[in-house]
Amino acid sequence: MNKIQIHFDGDIAKNHQVSMRTLGRTIFHLQNALDRAYIENKYGSIWKHARMRAVDYEESTFLVQEPAEGGYVLDFLANNDVTKKIVDRLASAITPALEQAMQAGEEVAQSLSQQIETKKMQIEKEIIEPQTYEQLMQNPSAKVIRRYGDRSITKEIDQILSIVRSKHSGESTFELVAYGTKSHKFTFNKK
């Protein structure tokens, strides 16, 4: 069984309930993230404004379960190989983004400047040859395609997290659990 679980806790979940606005935005953006993971899995890449086709819905559907207590907990279930790949892709996009966010911002900035200097040196010593924009667009590397997919999926999750970051949410948390090939648990607070 493949499962996605959302869990709001803290000030945002009053009496084991959340507002319709909170739930609606969460489900909307979670579905968009899952759709992007599906498209990339099925077609090999994701592109700007990519949308699911009606024929794609049946094999990628997660069914909404009854809410459970413990803050506000809601499960979405599916049971096929396609949905397992969708859940795994979702987790593989979130994991590095979360790890990077947990690092100090200064360390990331220094790392980027070091990468730029390394690339400049490699170009000067003709170790690598820079490509034109047209060349990159005609033949993007798998790494570039994967990074675009990661950003496409994580921007939807970030929209969910904006709910928890809001000053109106007080001290709240959002937890996303993805059960595919493995179990992945992501917990977010205002920070």
Coordinates of C-alpha atoms in Angstrom, one line a residue:
M1 CA 0.0 0.0 0.0
N2 CA 1.3 3.4 -0.9
K3 CA 0.4 6.3 1.3
I4 CA 0.8 10.0 1.7
Q5 CA -0.1 11.4 5.1
I6 CA -0.4 15.1 6.1
H7 CA -0.4 16.1 9.7
F8 CA -1.0 19.6 11.1
D9 CA -0.4 20.2 14.7
G10 CA -0.1 23.1 17.1
D11 CA -2.1 26.3 16.9
I12 CA -3.3 25.7 13.4
A13 CA -5.2 22.5 14.4
K14 CA -7.9 23.5 16.9
N15 CA -9.9 20.6 18.4
H16 CA -8.4 18.2 15.8
Q17 CA -9.6 20.4 12.9
V18 CA -8.1 22.8 10.4
S19 CA -9.8 25.5 8.4
M20 CA -11.2 24.8 5.0
R21 CA -8.7 27.2 3.5
T22 CA -5.8 25.4 5.1
L23 CA -7.0 22.0 4.0
G24 CA -7.9 23.2 0.5
R25 CA -4.6 24.9 -0.2
T26 CA -2.7 21.9 1.2
I27 CA -4.5 19.3 -0.9
F28 CA -4.3 21.6 -4.0
H29 CA -0.6 21.9 -3.8
L30 CA 0.0 18.4 -2.7
Q31 CA -1.9 17.1 -5.8
N32 CA 0.1 19.4 -8.0
A33 CA 3.4 18.0 -6.6
L34 CA 2.1 14.4 -7.1
D35 CA 1.0 15.3 -10.7
R36 CA 4.5 16.7 -11.4
A37 CA 6.1 13.5 -10.0
Y38 CA 3.8 11.4 -12.2
I39 CA 4.5 13.4 -15.4
E40 CA 8.3 13.1 -14.8
N41 CA 8.0 9.4 -14.1
K42 CA 5.8 8.7 -17.2
Y43 CA 7.4 11.0 -19.7
G44 CA 11.0 11.0 -18.5
S45 CA 11.0 14.8 -17.7
I46 CA 8.9 17.6 -16.5
W47 CA 8.5 20.9 -18.5
K48 CA 7.0 24.2 -17.8
H49 CA 3.2 24.2 -17.7
A50 CA 3.1 20.4 -18.0
R51 CA -0.3 19.0 -17.2
M52 CA -1.8 15.6 -16.6
R53 CA -4.0 14.1 -19.3
A54 CA -7.4 12.7 -18.5
V55 CA -6.1 9.2 -19.3
D56 CA -3.4 9.6 -16.6
Y57 CA -5.7 10.1 -13.7
E58 CA -6.9 6.5 -13.1
E59 CA -3.4 5.0 -12.5
S60 CA -2.3 8.0 -10.4
T61 CA -5.2 8.4 -8.0
F62 CA -4.8 8.5 -4.3
L63 CA -8.1 8.0 -2.2
V64 CA -8.8 10.3 0.7
Q65 CA -9.3 8.5 4.0
E66 CA -11.1 9.6 7.2
P67 CA -9.3 12.2 9.2
A68 CA -7.6 10.9 12.4
E69 CA -6.9 12.6 15.7
G70 CA -3.6 13.8 16.8
G71 CA -3.7 17.4 15.6
Y72 CA -5.2 17.0 12.2
V73 CA -4.1 13.8 10.3
L74 CA -5.3 12.8 6.8
D75 CA -4.1 9.9 4.7
F76 CA -4.3 9.4 1.0
L77 CA -4.0 5.8 -0.2
A78 CA -3.2 4.0 -3.5
N79 CA -2.0 0.5 -4.3
N80 CA -0.1 0.1 -7.6
D81 CA 3.4 0.4 -8.9
V82 CA 2.8 3.8 -10.5
T83 CA 1.7 5.4 -7.3
K84 CA 4.7 3.9 -5.5
K85 CA 7.0 5.6 -8.0
I86 CA 5.1 8.8 -7.5
V87 CA 5.6 8.7 -3.8
D88 CA 9.3 7.8 -4.1
R89 CA 9.8 10.7 -6.6
L90 CA 8.1 13.1 -4.2
A91 CA 10.4 12.0 -1.4
S92 CA 13.5 12.2 -3.5
A93 CA 12.7 15.8 -4.4
I94 CA 12.0 16.9 -0.8
T95 CA 14.9 15.2 0.9
P96 CA 17.8 17.2 -0.6
A97 CA 15.9 20.4 -0.4
L98 CA 15.2 19.9 3.3
E99 CA 18.8 19.0 3.9
Q100 CA 20.0 22.1 2.1
A101 CA 17.5 24.3 4.0
M102 CA 18.8 22.9 7.3
Q103 CA 22.4 24.0 6.5
A104 CA 23.4 27.5 7.4
G105 CA 22.7 30.0 4.6
E106 CA 26.2 31.3 4.7
E107 CA 27.7 27.8 4.1
V108 CA 25.5 27.4 1.0
A109 CA 26.5 30.8 -0.4
Q110 CA 30.2 30.0 0.1
S111 CA 29.7 26.7 -1.6
L112 CA 28.1 28.4 -4.6
S113 CA 30.9 30.9 -4.9
Q114 CA 33.5 28.1 -4.7
Q115 CA 31.6 26.2 -7.4
I116 CA 31.6 29.2 -9.7
E117 CA 35.4 29.7 -9.2
T118 CA 36.0 26.0 -9.9
K119 CA 34.0 26.1 -13.1
K120 CA 35.8 29.3 -14.3
M121 CA 39.2 27.5 -13.7
Q122 CA 38.0 24.4 -15.6
I123 CA 37.0 26.6 -18.5
E124 CA 40.3 28.5 -18.5
K125 CA 42.3 25.3 -18.5
E126 CA 40.0 23.8 -21.2
I127 CA 38.9 20.9 -18.9
I128 CA 35.3 21.7 -19.8
E129 CA 33.8 23.5 -22.7
P130 CA 31.0 26.0 -22.1
Q131 CA 27.8 25.4 -24.0
T132 CA 25.6 28.0 -25.6
Y133 CA 22.0 28.5 -24.4
E134 CA 20.7 26.9 -27.6
Q135 CA 22.9 23.8 -27.1
L136 CA 21.6 23.4 -23.5
M137 CA 18.0 23.8 -24.6
Q138 CA 18.4 21.2 -27.4
N139 CA 20.3 18.7 -25.3
P140 CA 19.8 19.2 -21.6
S141 CA 21.7 16.9 -19.3
A142 CA 19.8 14.4 -17.1
K143 CA 21.1 16.3 -14.1
V144 CA 19.5 19.6 -15.3
I145 CA 16.2 17.8 -16.1
R146 CA 16.2 16.2 -12.6
R147 CA 16.9 19.5 -10.9
Y148 CA 14.0 21.2 -12.7
G149 CA 11.8 18.3 -11.6
D150 CA 12.9 18.7 -8.0
R151 CA 12.2 22.4 -8.1
S152 CA 8.9 21.9 -9.7
I153 CA 7.8 19.4 -7.0
T154 CA 9.3 21.3 -4.0
K155 CA 7.8 24.7 -5.0
E156 CA 4.4 23.1 -4.5
I157 CA 5.4 21.8 -1.1
D158 CA 6.8 25.2 -0.2
Q159 CA 3.3 26.6 -0.9
I160 CA 1.9 24.3 1.7
L161 CA 4.6 25.4 4.1
S162 CA 3.7 29.0 3.7
I163 CA 0.6 28.2 5.7
V164 CA 2.8 27.1 8.7
R165 CA 5.1 30.1 8.2
S166 CA 2.3 32.6 8.4
K167 CA 2.1 34.6 11.6
H168 CA -1.5 33.6 11.9
S169 CA -0.5 30.0 12.4
G170 CA 1.3 30.6 15.7
E171 CA 3.5 27.7 16.8
S172 CA 2.3 25.1 14.3
T173 CA 3.9 22.2 12.5
F174 CA 3.3 20.4 9.3
E175 CA 4.4 16.8 8.8
L176 CA 4.4 15.0 5.5
V177 CA 4.9 11.2 5.5
A178 CA 5.5 9.4 2.2
Y179 CA 5.2 5.6 2.2
G180 CA 6.5 4.2 -1.1
T181 CA 9.4 1.8 -1.5
K182 CA 10.6 3.3 1.8
S183 CA 9.0 5.4 4.5
H184 CA 10.0 9.1 4.6
K185 CA 8.9 11.6 7.2
F186 CA 9.4 15.3 6.8
T187 CA 8.5 17.6 9.7
F188 CA 8.4 21.4 9.2
N189 CA 7.8 24.3 11.6
K190 CA 7.9 28.0 11.1
K191 CA 11.7 28.1 10.9

